[in-house]
Short mmCIF file of C-alpha atoms in Angstrom, two decimals:
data_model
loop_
_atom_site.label_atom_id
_atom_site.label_comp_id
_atom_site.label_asym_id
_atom_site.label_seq_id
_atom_site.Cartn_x
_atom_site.Cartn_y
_atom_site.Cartn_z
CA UNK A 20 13.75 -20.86 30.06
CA UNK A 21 15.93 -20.26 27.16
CA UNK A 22 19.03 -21.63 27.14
CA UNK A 23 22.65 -21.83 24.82
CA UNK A 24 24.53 -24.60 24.49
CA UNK A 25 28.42 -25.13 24.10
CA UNK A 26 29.96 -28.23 24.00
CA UNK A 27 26.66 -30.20 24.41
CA UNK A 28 25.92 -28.68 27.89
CA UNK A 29 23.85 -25.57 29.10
CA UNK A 30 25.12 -22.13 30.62
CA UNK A 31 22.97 -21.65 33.97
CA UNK A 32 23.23 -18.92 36.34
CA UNK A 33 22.77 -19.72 40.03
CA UNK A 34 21.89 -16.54 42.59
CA UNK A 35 24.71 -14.38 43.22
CA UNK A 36 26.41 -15.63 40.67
CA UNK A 37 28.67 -13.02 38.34
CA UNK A 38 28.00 -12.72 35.05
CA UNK A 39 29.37 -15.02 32.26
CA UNK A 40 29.91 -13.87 29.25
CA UNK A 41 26.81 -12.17 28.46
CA UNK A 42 24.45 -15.55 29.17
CA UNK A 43 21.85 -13.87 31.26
CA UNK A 44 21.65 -10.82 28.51
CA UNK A 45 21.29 -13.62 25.38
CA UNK A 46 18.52 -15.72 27.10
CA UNK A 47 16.42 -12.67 28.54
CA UNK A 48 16.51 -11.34 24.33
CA UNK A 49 15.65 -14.57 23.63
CA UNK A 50 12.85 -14.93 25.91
CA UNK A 51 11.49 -11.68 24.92
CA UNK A 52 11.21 -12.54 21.66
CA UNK A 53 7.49 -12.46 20.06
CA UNK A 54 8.89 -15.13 17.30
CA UNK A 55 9.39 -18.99 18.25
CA UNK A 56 13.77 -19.42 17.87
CA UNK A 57 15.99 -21.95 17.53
CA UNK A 58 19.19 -22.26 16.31
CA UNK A 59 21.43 -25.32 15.31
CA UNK A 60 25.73 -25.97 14.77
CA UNK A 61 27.38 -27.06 11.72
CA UNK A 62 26.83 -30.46 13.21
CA UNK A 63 22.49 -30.17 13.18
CA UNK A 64 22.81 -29.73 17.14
CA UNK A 65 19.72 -27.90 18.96
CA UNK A 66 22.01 -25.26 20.40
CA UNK A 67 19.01 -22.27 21.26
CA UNK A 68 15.50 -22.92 21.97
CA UNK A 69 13.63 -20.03 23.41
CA UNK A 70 10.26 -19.50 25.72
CA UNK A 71 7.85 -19.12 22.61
CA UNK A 72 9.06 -22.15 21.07
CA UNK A 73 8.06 -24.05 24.05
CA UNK A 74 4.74 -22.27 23.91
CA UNK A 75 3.91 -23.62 20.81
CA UNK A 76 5.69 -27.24 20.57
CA UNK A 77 5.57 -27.65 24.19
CA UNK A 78 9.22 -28.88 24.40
CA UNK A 79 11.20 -27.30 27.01
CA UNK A 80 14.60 -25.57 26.65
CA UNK A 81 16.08 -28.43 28.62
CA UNK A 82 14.42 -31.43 26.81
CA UNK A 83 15.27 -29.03 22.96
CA UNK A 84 19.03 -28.00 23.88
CA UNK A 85 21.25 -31.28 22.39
CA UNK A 86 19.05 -33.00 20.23
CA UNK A 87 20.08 -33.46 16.96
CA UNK A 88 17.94 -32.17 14.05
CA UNK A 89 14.16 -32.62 14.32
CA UNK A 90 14.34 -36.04 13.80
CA UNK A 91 12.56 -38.42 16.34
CA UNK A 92 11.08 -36.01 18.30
CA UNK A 93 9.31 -32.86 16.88
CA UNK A 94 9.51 -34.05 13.30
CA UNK A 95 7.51 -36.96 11.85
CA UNK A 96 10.74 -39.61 10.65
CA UNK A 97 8.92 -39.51 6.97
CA UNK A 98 9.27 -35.82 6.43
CA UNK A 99 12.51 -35.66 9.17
CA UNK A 100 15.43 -35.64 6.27
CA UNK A 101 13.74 -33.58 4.12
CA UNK A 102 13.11 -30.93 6.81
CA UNK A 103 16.81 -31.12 7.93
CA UNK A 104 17.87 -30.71 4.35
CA UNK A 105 15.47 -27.17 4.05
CA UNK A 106 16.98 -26.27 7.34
CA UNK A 107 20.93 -26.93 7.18
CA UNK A 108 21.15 -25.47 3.06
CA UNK A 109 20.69 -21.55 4.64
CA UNK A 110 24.42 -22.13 5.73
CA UNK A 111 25.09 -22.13 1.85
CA UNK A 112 22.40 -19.89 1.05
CA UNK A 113 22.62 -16.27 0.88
CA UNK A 114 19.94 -14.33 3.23
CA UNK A 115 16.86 -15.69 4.78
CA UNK A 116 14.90 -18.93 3.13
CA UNK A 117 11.52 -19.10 4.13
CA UNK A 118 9.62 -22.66 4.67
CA UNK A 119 6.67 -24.10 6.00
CA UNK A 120 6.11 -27.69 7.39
CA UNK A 121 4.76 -29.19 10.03
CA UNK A 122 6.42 -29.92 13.46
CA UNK A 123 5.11 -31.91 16.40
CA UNK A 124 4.20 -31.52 19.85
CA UNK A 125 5.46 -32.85 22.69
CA UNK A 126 1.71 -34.25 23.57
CA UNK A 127 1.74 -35.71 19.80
CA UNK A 128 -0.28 -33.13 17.77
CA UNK A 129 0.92 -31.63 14.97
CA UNK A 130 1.53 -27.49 14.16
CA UNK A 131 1.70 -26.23 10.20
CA UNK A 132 4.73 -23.46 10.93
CA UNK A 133 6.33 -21.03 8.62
CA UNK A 134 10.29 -21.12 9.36
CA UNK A 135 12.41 -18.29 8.47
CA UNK A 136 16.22 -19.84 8.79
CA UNK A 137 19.66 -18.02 8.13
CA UNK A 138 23.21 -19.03 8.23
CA UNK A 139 25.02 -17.84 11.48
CA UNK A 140 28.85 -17.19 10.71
CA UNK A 141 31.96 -17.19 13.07
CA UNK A 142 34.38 -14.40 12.84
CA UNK A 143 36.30 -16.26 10.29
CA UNK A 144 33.05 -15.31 7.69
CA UNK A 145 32.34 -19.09 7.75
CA UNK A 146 28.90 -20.96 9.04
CA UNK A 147 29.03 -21.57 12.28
CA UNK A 148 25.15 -23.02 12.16
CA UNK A 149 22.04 -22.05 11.50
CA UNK A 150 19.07 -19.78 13.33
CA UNK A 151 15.68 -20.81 12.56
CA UNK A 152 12.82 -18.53 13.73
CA UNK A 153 9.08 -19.81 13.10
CA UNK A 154 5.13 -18.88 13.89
CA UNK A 155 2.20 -20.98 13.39
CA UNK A 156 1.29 -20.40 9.83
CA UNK A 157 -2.61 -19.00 11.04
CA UNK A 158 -0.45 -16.25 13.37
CA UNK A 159 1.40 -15.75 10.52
CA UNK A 160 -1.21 -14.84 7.88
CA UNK A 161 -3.23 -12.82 10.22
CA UNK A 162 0.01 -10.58 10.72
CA UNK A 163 -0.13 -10.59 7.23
CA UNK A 164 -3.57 -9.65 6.45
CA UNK A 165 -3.61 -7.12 9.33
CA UNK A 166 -0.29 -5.64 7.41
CA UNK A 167 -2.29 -5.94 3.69
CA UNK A 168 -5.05 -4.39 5.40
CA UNK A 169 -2.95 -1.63 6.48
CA UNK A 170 -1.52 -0.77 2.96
CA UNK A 171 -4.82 -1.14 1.12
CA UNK A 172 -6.50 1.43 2.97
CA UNK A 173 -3.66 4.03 2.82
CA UNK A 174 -3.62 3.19 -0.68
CA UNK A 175 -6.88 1.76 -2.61
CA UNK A 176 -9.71 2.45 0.07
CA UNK A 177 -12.66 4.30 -1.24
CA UNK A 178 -13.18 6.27 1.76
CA UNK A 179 -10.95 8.93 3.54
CA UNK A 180 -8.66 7.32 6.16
CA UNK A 181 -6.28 9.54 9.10
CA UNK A 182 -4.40 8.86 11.76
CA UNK A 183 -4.17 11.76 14.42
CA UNK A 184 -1.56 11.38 17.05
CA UNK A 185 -2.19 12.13 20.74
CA UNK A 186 -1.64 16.27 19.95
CA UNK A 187 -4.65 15.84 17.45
CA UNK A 188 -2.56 16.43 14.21
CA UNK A 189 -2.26 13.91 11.15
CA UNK A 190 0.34 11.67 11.61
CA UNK A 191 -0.57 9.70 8.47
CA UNK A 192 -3.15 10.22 5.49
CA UNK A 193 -4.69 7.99 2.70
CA UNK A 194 -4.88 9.07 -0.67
CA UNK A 195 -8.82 9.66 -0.96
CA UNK A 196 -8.58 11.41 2.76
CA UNK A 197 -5.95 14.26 1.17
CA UNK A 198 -8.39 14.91 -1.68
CA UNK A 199 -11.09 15.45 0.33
CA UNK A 200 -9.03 17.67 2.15
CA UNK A 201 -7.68 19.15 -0.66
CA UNK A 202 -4.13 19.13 0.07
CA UNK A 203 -0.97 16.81 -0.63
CA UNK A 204 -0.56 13.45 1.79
CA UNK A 205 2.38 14.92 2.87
CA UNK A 206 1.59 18.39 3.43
CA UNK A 207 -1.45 17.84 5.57
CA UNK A 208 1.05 15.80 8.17
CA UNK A 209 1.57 17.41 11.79
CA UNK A 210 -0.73 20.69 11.07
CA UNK A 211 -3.38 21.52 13.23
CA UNK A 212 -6.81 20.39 11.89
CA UNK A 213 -7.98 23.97 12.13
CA UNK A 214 -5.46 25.08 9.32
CA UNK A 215 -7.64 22.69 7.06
CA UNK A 216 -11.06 22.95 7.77
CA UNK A 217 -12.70 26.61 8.38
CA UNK A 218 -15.80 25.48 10.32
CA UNK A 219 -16.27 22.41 12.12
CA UNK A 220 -12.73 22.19 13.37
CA UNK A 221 -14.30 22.32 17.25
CA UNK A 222 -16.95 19.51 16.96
CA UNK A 223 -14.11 17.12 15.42
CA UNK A 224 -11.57 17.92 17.69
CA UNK A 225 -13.95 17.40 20.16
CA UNK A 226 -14.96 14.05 18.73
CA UNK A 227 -11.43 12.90 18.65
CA UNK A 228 -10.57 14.01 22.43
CA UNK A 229 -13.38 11.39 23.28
CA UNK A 230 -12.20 8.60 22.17
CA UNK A 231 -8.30 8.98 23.15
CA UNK A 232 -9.98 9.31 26.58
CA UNK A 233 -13.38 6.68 26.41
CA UNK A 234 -12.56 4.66 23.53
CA UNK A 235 -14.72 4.10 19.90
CA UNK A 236 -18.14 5.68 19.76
CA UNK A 237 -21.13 2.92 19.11
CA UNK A 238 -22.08 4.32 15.46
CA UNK A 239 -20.51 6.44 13.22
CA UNK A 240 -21.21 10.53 13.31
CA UNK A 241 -21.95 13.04 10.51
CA UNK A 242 -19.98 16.03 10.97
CA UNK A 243 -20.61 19.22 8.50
CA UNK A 244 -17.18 21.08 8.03
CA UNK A 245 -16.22 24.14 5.77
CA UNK A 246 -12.84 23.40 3.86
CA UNK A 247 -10.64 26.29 3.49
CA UNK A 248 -9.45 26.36 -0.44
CA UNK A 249 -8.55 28.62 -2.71
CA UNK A 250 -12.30 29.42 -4.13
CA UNK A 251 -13.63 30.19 -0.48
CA UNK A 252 -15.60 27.73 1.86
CA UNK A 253 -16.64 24.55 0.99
CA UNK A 254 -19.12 22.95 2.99
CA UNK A 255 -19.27 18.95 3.22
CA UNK A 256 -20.56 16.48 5.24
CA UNK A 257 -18.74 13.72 6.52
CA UNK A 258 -20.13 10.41 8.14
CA UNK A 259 -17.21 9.21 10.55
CA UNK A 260 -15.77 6.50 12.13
CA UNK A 261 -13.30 6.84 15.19
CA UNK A 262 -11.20 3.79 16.25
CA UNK A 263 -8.50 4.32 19.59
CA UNK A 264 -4.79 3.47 18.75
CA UNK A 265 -3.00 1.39 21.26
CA UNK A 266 0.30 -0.20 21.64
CA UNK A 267 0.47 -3.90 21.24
CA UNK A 268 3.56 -3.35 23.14
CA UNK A 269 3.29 -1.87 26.02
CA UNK A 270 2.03 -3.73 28.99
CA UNK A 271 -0.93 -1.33 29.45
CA UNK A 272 -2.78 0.20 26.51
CA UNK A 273 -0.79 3.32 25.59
CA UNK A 274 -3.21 5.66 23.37
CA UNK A 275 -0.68 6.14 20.12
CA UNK A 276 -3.67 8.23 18.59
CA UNK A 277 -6.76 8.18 16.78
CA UNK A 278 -7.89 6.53 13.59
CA UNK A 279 -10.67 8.37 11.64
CA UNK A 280 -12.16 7.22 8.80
CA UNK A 281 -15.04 9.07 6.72
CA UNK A 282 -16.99 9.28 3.65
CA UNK A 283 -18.38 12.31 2.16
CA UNK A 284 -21.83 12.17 2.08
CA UNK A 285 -22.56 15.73 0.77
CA UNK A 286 -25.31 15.36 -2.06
CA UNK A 287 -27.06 12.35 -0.19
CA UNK A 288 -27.51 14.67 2.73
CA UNK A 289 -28.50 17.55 0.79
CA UNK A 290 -30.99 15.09 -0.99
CA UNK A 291 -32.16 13.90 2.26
CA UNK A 292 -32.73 17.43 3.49
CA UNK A 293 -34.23 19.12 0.33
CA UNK A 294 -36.22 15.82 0.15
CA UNK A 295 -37.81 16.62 3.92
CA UNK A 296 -38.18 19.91 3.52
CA UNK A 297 -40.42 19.44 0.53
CA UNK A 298 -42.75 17.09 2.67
CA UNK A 299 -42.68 19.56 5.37
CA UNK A 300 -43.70 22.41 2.76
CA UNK A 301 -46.37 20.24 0.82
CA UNK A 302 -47.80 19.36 4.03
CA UNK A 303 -48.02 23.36 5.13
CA UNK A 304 -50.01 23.91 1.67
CA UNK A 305 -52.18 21.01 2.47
CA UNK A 306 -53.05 22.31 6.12
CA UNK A 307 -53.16 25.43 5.20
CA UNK A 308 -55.74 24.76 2.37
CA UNK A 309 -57.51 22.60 5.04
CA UNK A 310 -58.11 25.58 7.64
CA UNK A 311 -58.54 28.16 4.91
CA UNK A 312 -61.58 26.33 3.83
CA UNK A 313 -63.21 26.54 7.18
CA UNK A 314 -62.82 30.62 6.71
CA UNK A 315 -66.15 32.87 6.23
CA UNK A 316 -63.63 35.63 5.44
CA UNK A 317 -61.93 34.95 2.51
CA UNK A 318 -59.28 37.71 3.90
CA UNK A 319 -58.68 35.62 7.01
CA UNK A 320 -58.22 32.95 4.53
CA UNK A 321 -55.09 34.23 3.13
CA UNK A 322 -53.66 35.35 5.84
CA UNK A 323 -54.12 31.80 7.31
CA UNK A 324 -52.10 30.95 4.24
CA UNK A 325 -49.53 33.33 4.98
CA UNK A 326 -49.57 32.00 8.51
CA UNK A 327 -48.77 28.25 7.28
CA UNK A 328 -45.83 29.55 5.00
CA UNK A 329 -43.76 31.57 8.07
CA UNK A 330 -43.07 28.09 9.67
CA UNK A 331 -39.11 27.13 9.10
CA UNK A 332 -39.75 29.20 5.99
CA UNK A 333 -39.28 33.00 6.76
CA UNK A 334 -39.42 35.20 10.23
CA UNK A 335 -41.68 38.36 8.99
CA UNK A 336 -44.07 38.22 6.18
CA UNK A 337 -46.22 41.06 4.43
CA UNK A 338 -48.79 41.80 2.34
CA UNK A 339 -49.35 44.82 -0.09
CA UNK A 340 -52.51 45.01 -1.89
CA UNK A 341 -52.02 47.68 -5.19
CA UNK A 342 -54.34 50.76 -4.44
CA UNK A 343 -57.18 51.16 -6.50
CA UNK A 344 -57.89 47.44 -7.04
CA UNK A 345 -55.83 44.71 -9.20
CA UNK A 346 -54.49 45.81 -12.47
CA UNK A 347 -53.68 44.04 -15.98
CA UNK A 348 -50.07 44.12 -17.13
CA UNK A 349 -48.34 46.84 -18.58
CA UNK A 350 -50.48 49.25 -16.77
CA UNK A 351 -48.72 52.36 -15.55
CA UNK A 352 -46.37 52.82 -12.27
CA UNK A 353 -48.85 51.46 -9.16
CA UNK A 354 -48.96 52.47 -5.55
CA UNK A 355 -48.72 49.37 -3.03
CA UNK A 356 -51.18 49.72 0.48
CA UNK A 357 -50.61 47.56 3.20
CA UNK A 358 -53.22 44.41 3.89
CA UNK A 359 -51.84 42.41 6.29
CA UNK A 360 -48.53 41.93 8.22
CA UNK A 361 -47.05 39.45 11.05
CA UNK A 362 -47.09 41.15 14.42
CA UNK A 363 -43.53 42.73 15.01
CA UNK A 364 -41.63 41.65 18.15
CA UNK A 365 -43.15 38.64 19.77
CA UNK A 366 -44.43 35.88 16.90
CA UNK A 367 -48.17 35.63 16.39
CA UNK A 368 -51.31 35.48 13.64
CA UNK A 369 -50.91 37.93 10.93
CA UNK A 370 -52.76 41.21 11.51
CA UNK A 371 -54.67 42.97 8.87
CA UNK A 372 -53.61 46.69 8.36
CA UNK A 373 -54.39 49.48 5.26
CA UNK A 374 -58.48 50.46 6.44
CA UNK A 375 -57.14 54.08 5.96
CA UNK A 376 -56.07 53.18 2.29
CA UNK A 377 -52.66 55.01 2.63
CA UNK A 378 -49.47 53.93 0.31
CA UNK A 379 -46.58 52.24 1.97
CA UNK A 380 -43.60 54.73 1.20
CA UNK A 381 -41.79 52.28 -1.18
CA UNK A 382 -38.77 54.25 -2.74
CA UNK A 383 -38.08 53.97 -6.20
CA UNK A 384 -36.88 50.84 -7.44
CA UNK A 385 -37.71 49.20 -4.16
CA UNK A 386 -37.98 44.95 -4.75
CA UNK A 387 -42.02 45.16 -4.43
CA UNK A 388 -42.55 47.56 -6.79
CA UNK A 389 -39.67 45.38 -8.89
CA UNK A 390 -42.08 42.29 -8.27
CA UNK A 391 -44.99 44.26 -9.55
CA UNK A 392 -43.35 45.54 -12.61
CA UNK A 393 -41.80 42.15 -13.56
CA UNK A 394 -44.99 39.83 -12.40
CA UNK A 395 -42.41 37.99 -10.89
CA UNK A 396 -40.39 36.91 -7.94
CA UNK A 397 -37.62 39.23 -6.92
CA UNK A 398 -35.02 38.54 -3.86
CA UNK A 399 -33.07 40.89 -2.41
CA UNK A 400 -30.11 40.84 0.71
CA UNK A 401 -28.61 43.43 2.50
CA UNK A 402 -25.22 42.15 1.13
CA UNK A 403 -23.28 43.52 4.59
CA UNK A 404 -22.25 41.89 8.10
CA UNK A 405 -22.00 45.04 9.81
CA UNK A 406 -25.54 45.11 11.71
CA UNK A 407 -26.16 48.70 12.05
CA UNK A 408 -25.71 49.09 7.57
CA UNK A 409 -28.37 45.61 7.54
CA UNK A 410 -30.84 47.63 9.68
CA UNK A 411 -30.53 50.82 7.73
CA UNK A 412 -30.99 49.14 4.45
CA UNK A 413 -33.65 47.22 5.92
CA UNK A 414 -35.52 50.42 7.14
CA UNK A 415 -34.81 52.50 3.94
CA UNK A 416 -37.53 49.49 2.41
CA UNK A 417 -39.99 49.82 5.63
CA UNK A 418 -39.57 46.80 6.59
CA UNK A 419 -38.72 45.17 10.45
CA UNK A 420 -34.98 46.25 11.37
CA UNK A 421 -33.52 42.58 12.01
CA UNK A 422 -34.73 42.38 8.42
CA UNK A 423 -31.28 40.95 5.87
CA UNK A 424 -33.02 39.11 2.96
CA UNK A 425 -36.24 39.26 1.41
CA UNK A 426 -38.06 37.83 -1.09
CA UNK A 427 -41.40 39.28 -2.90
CA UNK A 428 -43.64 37.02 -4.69
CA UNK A 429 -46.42 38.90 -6.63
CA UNK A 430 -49.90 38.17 -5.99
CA UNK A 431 -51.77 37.30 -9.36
CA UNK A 432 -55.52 36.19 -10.44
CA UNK A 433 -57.29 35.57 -13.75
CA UNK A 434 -54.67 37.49 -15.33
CA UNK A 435 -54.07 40.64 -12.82
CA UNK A 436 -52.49 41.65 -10.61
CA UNK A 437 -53.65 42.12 -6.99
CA UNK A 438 -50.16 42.92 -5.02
CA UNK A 439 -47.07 41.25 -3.39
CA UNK A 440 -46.08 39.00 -0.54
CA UNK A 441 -42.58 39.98 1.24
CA UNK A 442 -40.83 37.18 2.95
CA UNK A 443 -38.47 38.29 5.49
CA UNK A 444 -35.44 36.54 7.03
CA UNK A 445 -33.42 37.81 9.86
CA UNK A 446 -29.32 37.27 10.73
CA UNK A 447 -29.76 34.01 11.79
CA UNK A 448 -30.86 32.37 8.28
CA UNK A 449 -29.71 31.23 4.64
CA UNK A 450 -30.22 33.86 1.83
CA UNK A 451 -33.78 32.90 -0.16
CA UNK A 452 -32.80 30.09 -3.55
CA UNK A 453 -34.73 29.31 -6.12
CA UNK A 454 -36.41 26.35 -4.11
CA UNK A 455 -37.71 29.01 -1.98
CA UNK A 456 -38.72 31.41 -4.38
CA UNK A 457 -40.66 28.40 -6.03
CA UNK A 458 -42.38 27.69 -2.84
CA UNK A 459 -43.43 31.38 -2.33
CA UNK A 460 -44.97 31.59 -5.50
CA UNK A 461 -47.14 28.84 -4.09
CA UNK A 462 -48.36 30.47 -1.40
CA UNK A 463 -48.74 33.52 -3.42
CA UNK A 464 -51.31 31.98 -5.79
CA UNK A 465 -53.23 30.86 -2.84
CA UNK A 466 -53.21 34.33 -1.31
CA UNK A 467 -53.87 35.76 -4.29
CA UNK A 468 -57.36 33.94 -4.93
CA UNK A 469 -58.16 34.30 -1.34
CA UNK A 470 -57.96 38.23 -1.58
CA UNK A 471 -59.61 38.20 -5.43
CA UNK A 472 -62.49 36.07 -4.26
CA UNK A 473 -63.08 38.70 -0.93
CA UNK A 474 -63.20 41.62 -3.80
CA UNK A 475 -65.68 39.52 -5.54
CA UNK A 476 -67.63 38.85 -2.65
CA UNK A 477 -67.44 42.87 -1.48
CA UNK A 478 -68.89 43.26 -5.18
CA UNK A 479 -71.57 41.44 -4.79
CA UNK A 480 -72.84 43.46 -1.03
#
C-alpha cells in the first residue's frame, strides 16, 4: 500500500473510519499510478512510496516510509552520496532533472532506473522536499521507441499510414497517406472515406469493419480504388495492412479504431497483369497454330484461329472476305462479303457464312471499310451509356446488338489484301488499346494466310 508520512509516522485508515484529510484519495492516486513514486522532506526523509515502486524494488510502503535517503538500503553506500546529492539539488533547481542510476532490491539485485525528480513547495513558495518518480530504464526506452515509432511514421514513412476511428473516418493521416489521397492531412480528417475514393469505398469499408470486430487479417490485401480528383478517376492499387486499436487503459480491450497502412502498387500490378496476359495470348497463338496445323481445310484453319483469339480477348468476332478476291493497294472502293462469324446468343465454334456471295450492307465510312482503306487497324466505341443509343449504333454497323467497341484488323497476304477481322466487346469490358490492337493484328496475319492458302488451293482444283 502506499502510504504518507508526517512526523515520521504513517496515516492508516481502519473500517468505518471517517475520512482524514484526503489520505484515502492521495494513496489510491498514488497507487494508480503507472510510474514508480517517491517523495522525500527537506530533511532526505522517505515520506511517499507507492505500489509500483514496490513492484520494482520490492520494498514495501511500510519498510520505504522513514528511511532516510537511499543510503544503506536501496542504494549501494559507494554511489549513496552521490545519488542523494542528484536527488535533493531539484529543490534548488528549476523544473524536472532527469537521472539514471542504479537502485537495489530488497532480495539484493540491482535495477538501472531513470528518475525524474522535482522540488515540492509549501504555500510559502519554499521547498518543502522533493518527488522523485522513476521506471526501469528498458520500460523506459521502449515507451520511447514505441513514441519515436509513432512520429516517424506520421512523418518520414515511405508508405501511406491512417488511423480510422470506430465511425470509419480518419482520425489521423501521414504525410505520404494524404498524397496518395490527394488532399491536405488536415482536410481528409473526420470525412467519410467515400468523399475520397470514387470506387472501392465498399470493399475497404468492409475491410475495416472486420477487423474492429475480429482483429488483424493474416496477410496484407490489395484493394483497387478510383480517387476522385479534379482530372476525373484515378484508379490505383493499394496493398494494405490493417492493425486493431485498443486502449492500454481500459481494463478490457476497447477498439479506439483502425490503423491502415498501404503502399501503392499501381505500375507493379499493371506490370504483373500486362505481363500474364501476354503469356496467356502467346500461348493462344501457339495452340492455335498447333490445331490449325492438324486442319485439311485451310478455312477451318482460320477460323480455328479466330476461335483461339475470342478467349478473355473479345465476345463476338467476324470475318469479311472483299468480293471478287484480294486486291493490291490503292485499288478502288471494295465491297466486304461475309466468311465466317461466332454463333450469336449462346458461345460456340465460329460458323462459316457468304456461299451466296452477297455484300454485308456496310454504310459509308463504316470502321471495316476504314480498315480496308487504311491497311490498318481501326477501333471504334459507341461512346454512350445509355443502352438503347449502344445498340442502335451497334446495329447501324450490322453487327450483334450488345455490341459497344470494336476493333477491325485487316487481313493481308503477299502484299494484298484479302478482308477484315471485327473484334467485338460487349458492356461488360475495357475499350480495345493499342496492346490489343497489336495482338489482333496477330491473329489477323494468321487468318489471313489461312484464307490465301484455301484460294490457292481452290486454284489449283
Amino acid at each position: 500500500m502506499s502510504a504518507s508520512r508526517r512526523r515520521g509516522t504513517t496515516d492508516e485508515l481502519g473500517p468505518g473510519e471517517p475520512e482524514r484529510d484526503g489520505s484515502d484519495l492521495l494513496a489510491a492516486l498514488l497507487d494508480g499510478m503507472d510510474a514508480a513514486l517517491c517523495a522525500f522532506d527537506v530533511a532526505g526523509v522517505v515520506t511517499h512510496w507507492n505500489r509500483e515502486a514496490e513492484r520494482i524494488l520490492g520494498w514495501a510502503a511500510a519498510e520505504a516510509v522513514g528511511r532516510h535517503g537511499f543510503a544503506g538500503w536501496a542504494v549501494r553506500s559507494a554511489d549513496a552520496a552521490e545519488v542523494e546529492a542528484w536527488l535533493m539539488s531539484a529543490m534548488r533547481a528549476t523544473g524536472r532533472q532527469v537521472h539514471e542510476f542504479a537502485l537495489l532490491t530488497k532480495d539484493g539485485g540491482r535495477v538501472l532506473v531513470r528518475t525524474q525528480s522535482a522540488a515540492v513547495r509549501g504555500p510559502d513558495g519554499k521547498p518543502a522536499g522533493v518527488y522523485c518518480a522513476f521506471s526501469e530504464v528498458h520500460a523506459q526506452i521502449d515507451l520511447e521507441r514505441s513514441i519515436a515509432l509513432s512520429e516517424a511514421l506520421f512523418d518520414d514513412a515511405s508508405w501511406g499510414v491512417v488511423l480510422v476511428d470506430a465511425d470509419l473516418r480518419p482520425a489521423v493521416v501521414n504525410a505520404h497517406a494524404a498524397r496518395a489521397l490527394g488532399t491536405g492531412r488536415t482536410s481528409v480528417l473526420g470525412r467519410p472515406l467515400g468523399d475520397l475514393l470514387a470506387q472501392g469505398v465498399e470493399e475497404l469499408e468492409s475491410a475495416l469493419t472486420h477487423v474492429l470486430a475480429e482483429g488483424a487479417p493474416p496477410a496484407p490485401a490489395e484493394m483497387w480504388v478510383s480517387l476522385r480528383s479534379g482530372e476525373g478517376e484515378k484508379r490505383r492499387c493499394w496493398r494494405s495492412g490493417f492493425v486493431r486499436l485498443a486502449s492500454p487503459l481500459a481494463e478490457e480491450p476497447v477498439p479506439l479504431g483502425v490503423g491502415w497502412l498501404f503502399q501503392d502498387i499501381t505500375e507493379a500490378k499493371q506490370a504483373e497483369q500486362e505481363a500474364a496476359l501476354l503469356r496467356f495470348r502467346a500461348n493462344q497463338l501457339h495452340r492455335a497454330a498447333r490445331a490449325a496445323a492438324e486442319c485439311e481445310d485451310p478455312v477451318e484453319a482460320a477460323t480455328v484461329h479466330l476461335d483461339f483469339a475470342l478467349a478473355g480477348f473479345a465476345d463476338h468476332a467476324l470475318v469479311d472476305r472483299v468480293a471478287g478476291g484480294p486486291v493490291a493497294d490503292g485499288e478502288g472502293p471494295v465491297r466486304l462479303v461475309r466468311a465466317a462469324q461466332t454463333p450469336a446468343g449462346a458461345p460456340g465454334p465460329s460458323l462459316l457464312a457468304g456461299k451466296a456471295g452477297l455484300p454485308v450492307r456496310y454504310g459509308e465510312g463504316h470502321p471495316a471499310l476504314q480498315c480496308v482503306e487504311r491497311a490498318g487497324c481501326v477501333r471504334a466505341g459507341a461512346g454512350t451509356t445509355d443502352p438503347e443509343r449502344a445498340r442502335e449504333w451497334a446495329l447501324a454497323r450490322q453487327w450483334p446488338a450488345d455490341a459497344v467497341q470494336a476493333l477491325c484488323a485487316v487481313l493481308r497476304s503477299r502484299g494484298r489484301t484479302l478482308g477484315v477481322v471485327t473484334f467485338l466487346r460487349s458492356a461488360g469490358r475495357s475499350r480495345f488499346e493499342r496492346a490489343d490492337a497489336v495482338y489482333g493484328e496477330d491473329v489477323a496475319v494468321r487468318i489471313a494466310a489461312a484464307l490465301d492458302l484455301a484460294d490457292l488451293a481452290e486454284g489449283a482444283r
